[in-house]
Coordinates of C-alpha atoms and ligand atoms in Angstrom, one line a residue:
M1 CA 0.0 0.0 0.0
T2 CA 1.3 3.5 -0.8
R3 CA -0.2 6.7 0.5
A4 CA 0.0 9.6 -1.8
W5 CA 1.3 13.1 -0.8
N6 CA -2.1 14.8 -0.3
F7 CA -2.4 18.5 -0.6
S8 CA -6.3 18.5 -0.9
A9 CA -8.1 21.7 0.4
G10 CA -10.7 19.6 2.1
P11 CA -11.7 16.9 2.8
A12 CA -8.1 16.7 3.4
A13 CA -5.2 14.5 4.7
L14 CA -5.6 12.9 8.1
P15 CA -2.7 11.8 10.3
E16 CA -1.7 8.3 9.3
D17 CA -1.5 7.3 13.0
V18 CA -5.2 8.3 13.4
L19 CA -6.4 6.3 10.4
R20 CA -4.4 3.2 11.6
Q21 CA -5.9 3.5 15.1
A22 CA -9.3 3.8 13.7
Q23 CA -8.7 0.8 11.5
E24 CA -7.6 -1.3 14.5
E25 CA -10.6 -0.2 16.5
L26 CA -13.0 -0.4 13.6
L27 CA -14.7 -3.7 14.3
D28 CA -14.4 -3.8 18.1
W29 CA -14.0 -0.6 20.1
H30 CA -12.3 -1.3 23.3
G31 CA -13.9 -4.7 23.7
T32 CA -17.4 -3.6 23.3
G33 CA -17.9 -6.0 20.4
C34 CA -19.0 -3.2 18.0
S35 CA -17.7 -0.3 16.1
V36 CA -18.2 3.3 17.2
M37 CA -20.5 3.6 14.3
E38 CA -22.7 1.0 15.6
M39 CA -23.2 2.1 19.2
S40 CA -25.8 4.2 20.9
H41 CA -24.9 7.9 21.0
R42 CA -26.5 7.8 24.6
G43 CA -24.5 4.8 25.9
K44 CA -21.6 5.4 28.3
E45 CA -19.1 4.3 25.9
F46 CA -19.9 7.0 23.3
M47 CA -20.6 9.6 26.1
S48 CA -17.0 8.9 27.1
I49 CA -15.6 9.4 23.6
L50 CA -17.5 12.8 23.4
A51 CA -16.4 14.0 26.9
Q52 CA -12.8 13.1 26.1
A53 CA -12.9 14.8 22.7
E54 CA -14.2 18.0 24.3
A55 CA -11.7 17.9 27.2
D56 CA -8.8 17.4 24.8
L57 CA -10.0 20.2 22.6
R58 CA -10.4 22.5 25.6
E59 CA -6.8 21.7 26.7
L60 CA -5.4 22.1 23.2
M61 CA -7.0 25.5 22.5
G62 CA -7.1 26.7 26.1
I63 CA -10.9 27.3 26.0
P64 CA -12.1 29.1 29.0
E65 CA -14.9 27.7 31.2
Q66 CA -17.4 30.5 30.0
Y67 CA -17.4 28.9 26.5
K68 CA -19.6 26.0 25.4
V69 CA -18.2 23.6 22.9
L70 CA -20.7 22.2 20.5
F71 CA -20.3 19.4 18.0
L72 CA -23.0 20.1 15.3
Q73 CA -23.8 19.1 11.7
G74 CA -24.5 21.1 8.5
G75 CA -21.0 22.3 7.9
A76 CA -19.6 25.8 8.1
T77 CA -22.2 26.8 5.4
Q78 CA -25.0 26.1 7.9
Q79 CA -23.2 28.5 10.3
F80 CA -23.3 31.2 7.8
A81 CA -27.1 31.2 8.4
Q82 CA -27.3 30.0 11.9
I83 CA -25.1 32.8 13.3
P84 CA -27.3 35.7 12.2
M85 CA -30.4 33.6 13.0
N86 CA -29.2 33.2 16.6
L87 CA -27.3 36.4 17.3
L88 CA -28.8 39.3 15.4
A89 CA -31.9 39.7 17.7
G90 CA -33.2 42.6 15.5
R91 CA -29.8 44.3 15.3
S92 CA -27.3 44.9 12.6
A93 CA -24.1 43.0 12.1
D94 CA -20.8 43.8 10.6
Y95 CA -18.8 41.6 8.1
I96 CA -15.2 42.0 6.8
V97 CA -14.9 40.5 3.4
T98 CA -11.4 39.3 2.6
G99 CA -12.1 36.3 0.2
A100 CA -14.7 34.0 -1.3
W101 CA -15.7 32.4 2.1
S102 CA -16.4 35.6 4.1
K103 CA -18.2 36.9 1.0
K104 CA -20.5 33.9 1.2
A105 CA -21.0 34.4 4.9
F106 CA -22.0 38.0 4.3
K107 CA -24.5 37.1 1.5
E108 CA -26.1 34.5 3.7
A109 CA -26.5 36.8 6.5
Q110 CA -28.2 39.3 4.3
R111 CA -30.4 36.6 3.1
V112 CA -31.7 35.5 6.5
A113 CA -31.7 38.8 8.2
V114 CA -35.3 39.9 8.8
N115 CA -36.0 43.6 9.0
T116 CA -32.5 44.5 9.7
N117 CA -29.3 45.5 8.0
V118 CA -26.2 43.4 7.7
R119 CA -23.3 45.7 6.8
C120 CA -20.0 45.1 4.9
A121 CA -17.5 46.9 7.2
A122 CA -14.6 46.4 4.7
S123 CA -13.9 44.5 1.7
T124 CA -10.7 43.8 -0.3
E125 CA -12.5 42.4 -3.3
E126 CA -11.3 45.3 -5.5
S127 CA -7.7 44.3 -5.0
G128 CA -8.6 40.6 -5.9
F129 CA -8.6 39.5 -2.2
T130 CA -4.8 39.5 -2.0
R131 CA -4.5 41.6 1.1
L132 CA -6.1 42.4 4.5
P133 CA -7.9 45.9 4.9
T134 CA -6.1 48.5 6.7
A135 CA -7.5 49.7 10.0
E136 CA -8.5 53.1 8.4
E137 CA -10.7 51.1 5.8
I138 CA -12.6 49.2 8.4
K139 CA -15.8 51.1 9.3
L140 CA -17.3 49.5 12.3
D141 CA -20.8 49.9 13.8
P142 CA -20.4 50.2 17.6
F143 CA -24.0 48.9 18.0
A144 CA -23.5 45.8 15.8
A145 CA -24.7 42.5 17.2
Y146 CA -21.3 41.1 16.2
L147 CA -18.4 41.4 13.8
H148 CA -17.7 38.5 11.4
V149 CA -14.3 37.6 10.0
C150 CA -12.9 34.7 8.2
T151 CA -9.5 34.2 9.7
N152 CA -8.2 32.0 6.9
E153 CA -9.5 32.3 3.4
T154 CA -9.2 28.8 1.9
I155 CA -9.5 29.8 -1.7
H156 CA -7.6 33.1 -1.8
G157 CA -4.9 32.1 0.7
V158 CA -5.3 35.1 3.0
E159 CA -4.8 34.6 6.7
I160 CA -5.3 37.1 9.6
P161 CA -2.2 36.7 11.9
A162 CA -3.2 36.3 15.6
E163 CA -1.5 39.5 16.5
R164 CA -3.8 41.4 14.1
I165 CA -7.0 40.3 15.9
A166 CA -8.0 43.5 17.7
D167 CA -10.9 44.2 20.1
A168 CA -13.7 45.4 18.0
G169 CA -15.9 46.5 20.9
V170 CA -18.6 44.0 19.9
P171 CA -18.5 40.1 19.9
L172 CA -16.1 38.8 17.3
V173 CA -17.4 35.9 15.3
A174 CA -14.7 33.9 13.4
D175 CA -14.9 31.2 10.5
M176 CA -11.7 29.3 11.4
S177 CA -12.6 26.3 9.2
S178 CA -9.3 26.0 7.3
H179 CA -6.7 26.9 10.0
I180 CA -8.2 25.9 13.4
L181 CA -5.7 24.0 15.5
S182 CA -2.9 25.0 13.2
R183 CA -1.5 27.4 15.9
P184 CA -2.5 28.9 19.2
V185 CA -5.5 31.3 19.2
P186 CA -6.6 33.7 21.8
V187 CA -10.1 32.2 22.3
E188 CA -11.0 34.8 24.9
K189 CA -10.9 37.5 22.2
F190 CA -13.8 35.8 20.3
G191 CA -17.5 35.5 21.0
L192 CA -17.9 32.6 18.7
I193 CA -15.5 30.5 16.7
Y194 CA -16.7 28.0 14.2
A195 CA -15.2 25.4 11.8
G196 CA -16.1 22.6 9.5
A197 CA -14.2 19.5 10.5
Q198 CA -12.8 18.3 7.1
K199 CA -9.4 20.2 7.1
N200 CA -7.7 20.2 10.4
I201 CA -10.2 18.3 12.7
G202 CA -11.5 15.1 11.1
P203 CA -14.0 13.8 8.5
S204 CA -16.7 16.1 7.0
G205 CA -20.0 15.9 8.9
V206 CA -18.9 17.5 12.0
T207 CA -19.0 21.2 12.6
L208 CA -17.4 22.7 15.7
V209 CA -18.8 25.8 17.4
I210 CA -17.2 27.4 20.4
I211 CA -19.5 30.0 21.8
H212 CA -19.3 32.4 24.8
Q213 CA -22.2 31.7 27.2
D214 CA -23.3 35.4 27.0
L215 CA -24.2 34.8 23.5
L216 CA -26.7 32.0 24.3
G217 CA -30.4 32.5 24.5
M218 CA -30.7 35.4 22.1
A219 CA -32.6 33.5 19.3
P220 CA -36.2 34.3 18.4
L221 CA -38.7 31.7 19.7
T222 CA -39.6 30.8 16.1
L223 CA -36.1 29.5 15.5
P224 CA -36.2 25.7 15.0
T225 CA -34.7 24.1 18.1
V226 CA -32.1 22.3 16.2
M227 CA -30.7 25.6 15.0
D228 CA -30.7 27.2 18.5
Y229 CA -27.2 27.3 20.2
A230 CA -28.8 27.6 23.7
V231 CA -30.8 24.4 23.1
Q232 CA -27.8 22.5 21.7
A233 CA -25.7 23.7 24.7
E234 CA -28.2 22.7 27.2
N235 CA -28.3 19.2 25.5
G236 CA -24.5 18.9 25.3
S237 CA -24.7 18.5 21.5
M238 CA -27.1 15.6 22.0
L239 CA -30.4 17.2 21.2
N240 CA -30.6 14.5 18.5
T241 CA -28.1 12.0 17.1
P242 CA -24.8 13.6 16.6
P243 CA -22.2 12.7 13.9
T244 CA -20.8 10.0 16.2
F245 CA -18.1 8.5 14.0
G246 CA -16.8 11.9 13.1
I247 CA -16.6 13.0 16.6
Y248 CA -14.6 9.9 17.5
I249 CA -12.1 10.6 14.7
A250 CA -11.9 14.2 15.8
G251 CA -11.1 13.0 19.3
L252 CA -8.3 10.8 17.8
V253 CA -7.0 13.8 16.0
F254 CA -7.0 15.8 19.2
Q255 CA -5.0 13.1 21.0
W256 CA -2.5 13.0 18.1
L257 CA -2.1 16.8 18.2
K258 CA -1.3 16.6 22.0
R259 CA 1.4 14.0 21.1
Q260 CA 2.9 16.4 18.6
G261 CA 3.4 19.1 21.3
G262 CA -0.1 20.8 21.0
L263 CA -0.7 23.9 19.0
T264 CA 2.6 25.5 19.8
G265 CA 4.4 22.5 18.2
M266 CA 2.0 22.6 15.2
E267 CA 2.6 26.2 14.8
A268 CA 6.4 25.7 14.4
L269 CA 5.9 22.9 12.0
N270 CA 3.3 24.7 9.9
A271 CA 5.5 28.0 9.8
A272 CA 8.4 25.9 8.6
K273 CA 6.3 24.1 5.9
A274 CA 4.8 27.3 4.6
E275 CA 8.2 29.0 4.4
M276 CA 9.6 26.2 2.4
L277 CA 6.8 26.4 -0.3
Y278 CA 6.7 30.2 -0.4
A279 CA 10.5 30.4 -0.8
C280 CA 10.2 27.9 -3.7
I281 CA 7.5 30.2 -5.4
D282 CA 9.4 33.5 -4.7
N283 CA 12.7 32.1 -5.9
S284 CA 11.4 30.6 -9.1
G285 CA 12.2 33.7 -11.1
G286 CA 8.5 34.2 -11.9
F287 CA 7.8 30.7 -13.0
Y288 CA 5.4 30.4 -10.0
T289 CA 3.6 33.4 -8.5
N290 CA 1.6 33.9 -5.3
P291 CA -0.4 37.2 -5.4
V292 CA -1.0 37.6 -1.6
D293 CA 0.7 40.3 0.5
V294 CA 3.5 38.7 2.4
D295 CA 2.2 39.8 5.9
C296 CA -1.0 37.9 5.4
R297 CA -0.1 34.9 3.3
S298 CA -1.8 31.8 4.7
R299 CA 0.2 29.0 6.2
M300 CA -2.5 26.5 5.4
N301 CA -3.6 27.2 1.7
V302 CA -1.1 28.4 -0.7
P303 CA -2.5 29.4 -4.1
F304 CA -0.1 29.9 -7.0
T305 CA -0.1 30.3 -10.7
L306 CA 2.3 29.2 -13.4
A307 CA 3.5 32.1 -15.6
D308 CA 2.5 30.0 -18.6
A309 CA -1.0 28.6 -17.9
R310 CA -0.6 26.2 -21.0
L311 CA 1.7 24.2 -18.6
D312 CA -1.0 23.8 -16.0
A313 CA -2.3 20.5 -17.4
A314 CA 1.2 19.0 -17.6
F315 CA 2.0 20.2 -14.1
L316 CA -1.0 18.4 -12.6
E317 CA -0.4 15.3 -14.6
E318 CA 3.3 15.0 -13.7
A319 CA 2.5 15.8 -10.1
K320 CA -0.1 13.0 -10.0
A321 CA 2.4 10.7 -11.5
A322 CA 4.8 11.5 -8.8
G323 CA 2.2 10.8 -6.0
L324 CA 1.3 14.5 -5.4
L325 CA -2.5 14.9 -5.1
G326 CA -5.1 17.6 -4.8
L327 CA -3.0 20.5 -6.3
K328 CA -5.7 21.9 -8.7
G329 CA -6.6 25.5 -7.7
H330 CA -10.2 26.4 -6.9
K331 CA -12.1 27.0 -10.1
S332 CA -12.8 30.6 -9.2
V333 CA -9.2 31.6 -9.1
G334 CA -7.5 28.9 -11.4
G335 CA -3.9 27.8 -11.2
M336 CA -2.7 25.6 -8.4
R337 CA -3.3 25.3 -4.6
A338 CA -1.4 23.4 -2.1
S339 CA -3.0 23.0 1.3
L340 CA -0.5 22.4 4.0
Y341 CA -2.9 21.2 7.0
N342 CA -1.5 19.8 10.2
A343 CA -1.5 16.2 8.8
V344 CA 0.7 17.2 5.9
S345 CA 4.2 16.4 6.9
P346 CA 7.3 18.5 6.3
E347 CA 8.6 15.5 4.3
A348 CA 5.5 15.9 2.0
V349 CA 6.2 19.7 1.4
R350 CA 9.9 18.8 0.6
V351 CA 8.7 16.4 -1.9
L352 CA 6.4 19.0 -3.4
V353 CA 9.1 21.6 -3.6
E354 CA 11.5 19.3 -5.2
F355 CA 8.9 18.4 -7.9
M356 CA 8.1 22.1 -8.4
N357 CA 11.9 23.0 -8.8
D358 CA 12.4 20.1 -11.2
F359 CA 9.2 21.1 -13.2
A360 CA 10.4 24.7 -13.5
K361 CA 13.9 23.6 -14.6
S362 CA 12.5 21.4 -17.3
N363 CA 9.9 23.7 -18.6
G364 CA 11.3 27.2 -17.8
Ligands
PMP1 N1 -15.5 28.5 5.4 C1 -14.4 28.2 4.9 C2 -13.2 29.1 5.3 C3 -14.1 27.0 4.1 O1 -12.9 26.7 3.7 C4 -15.3 26.3 3.8 C5 -15.2 24.9 3.0 N2 -14.1 24.8 2.2 C6 -16.5 26.6 4.2 C7 -16.6 27.7 5.1 C8 -17.7 25.8 4.0 O2 -17.7 24.6 4.7 P1 -18.6 23.4 4.6 O3 -18.5 22.8 3.3 O4 -18.3 22.6 5.7 O5 -20.0 23.9 4.6

């Protein structure tokens, strides 16, 4: 069996140790005689898996007690709607638009907002989503119910560095889908953090929501219970059947992360991986280009183009033959993209860089 070097944007590579452990435990989890997929979500076995996953996540991210951790379904896309449905409470909200995902979140909030206004507080669309807005460009409403940001734009490769997260005076809501767990995060600066699982957490189907208790209980009474954060929190993510197998794999990923030295350890590895790839692009004499401002280049998602787009097909074909998968860029921006999530090893990035250097030499 050979495993490819997987640079997919999501669903994405999972740690091989985790897959092996899941394989070993697949038919008979801890002597129960059944798979995690086959056991009651309310039995003590699954309850212990869920409790351990939450405890490990709290430890990894340093989540304060005043925050609830919810394991939901519906993906980050459902959160685009669920957040305004829960938090607007008749008020306005501000959105900073720095790429395709925060734009989608903004549009969805406009769609579900009833009799209220959802504002774009800043957008970098005119510069092709290749930079962050300056402080002067951001026009905040001090009465907004919340301010929404996407801290890592998966398609455009723009990441907000932790030190740029400032106090907005209103609850900060962040889509961290594509870089959660890749580095330490000051959770206490956020009102709500959310992420689809399928990049750095586990399989698709689990959506993580970390919400400050002060933001619970603001939903209108007409909101379906399954969409109400307060109801989900009261029921410990068990209002209905949660995505049990996905939560189990996420729990294994959290334990794996602890063995790698937690998020500080991951950050050092991720910074080194990203540096290797950006150096390859920047030193290619224009053969490869990444358009993003250096101070906000994503460590997780690295989009790049070839100077001669006629070589794209050959690049992808030869990459595939060399065991390098998932490098095709998102259709909206074209070119290539390498996603360097936690489970992508420094070795994988070395192999990619070597391939890119060789390809540039043979075709430049
Ligand atoms: N936000 C970001 C930053 C994403 O990268 C994605 C998916 N690629 C989404 C939201 C949508 O997530 P989902 O498919 O889980 O709804």
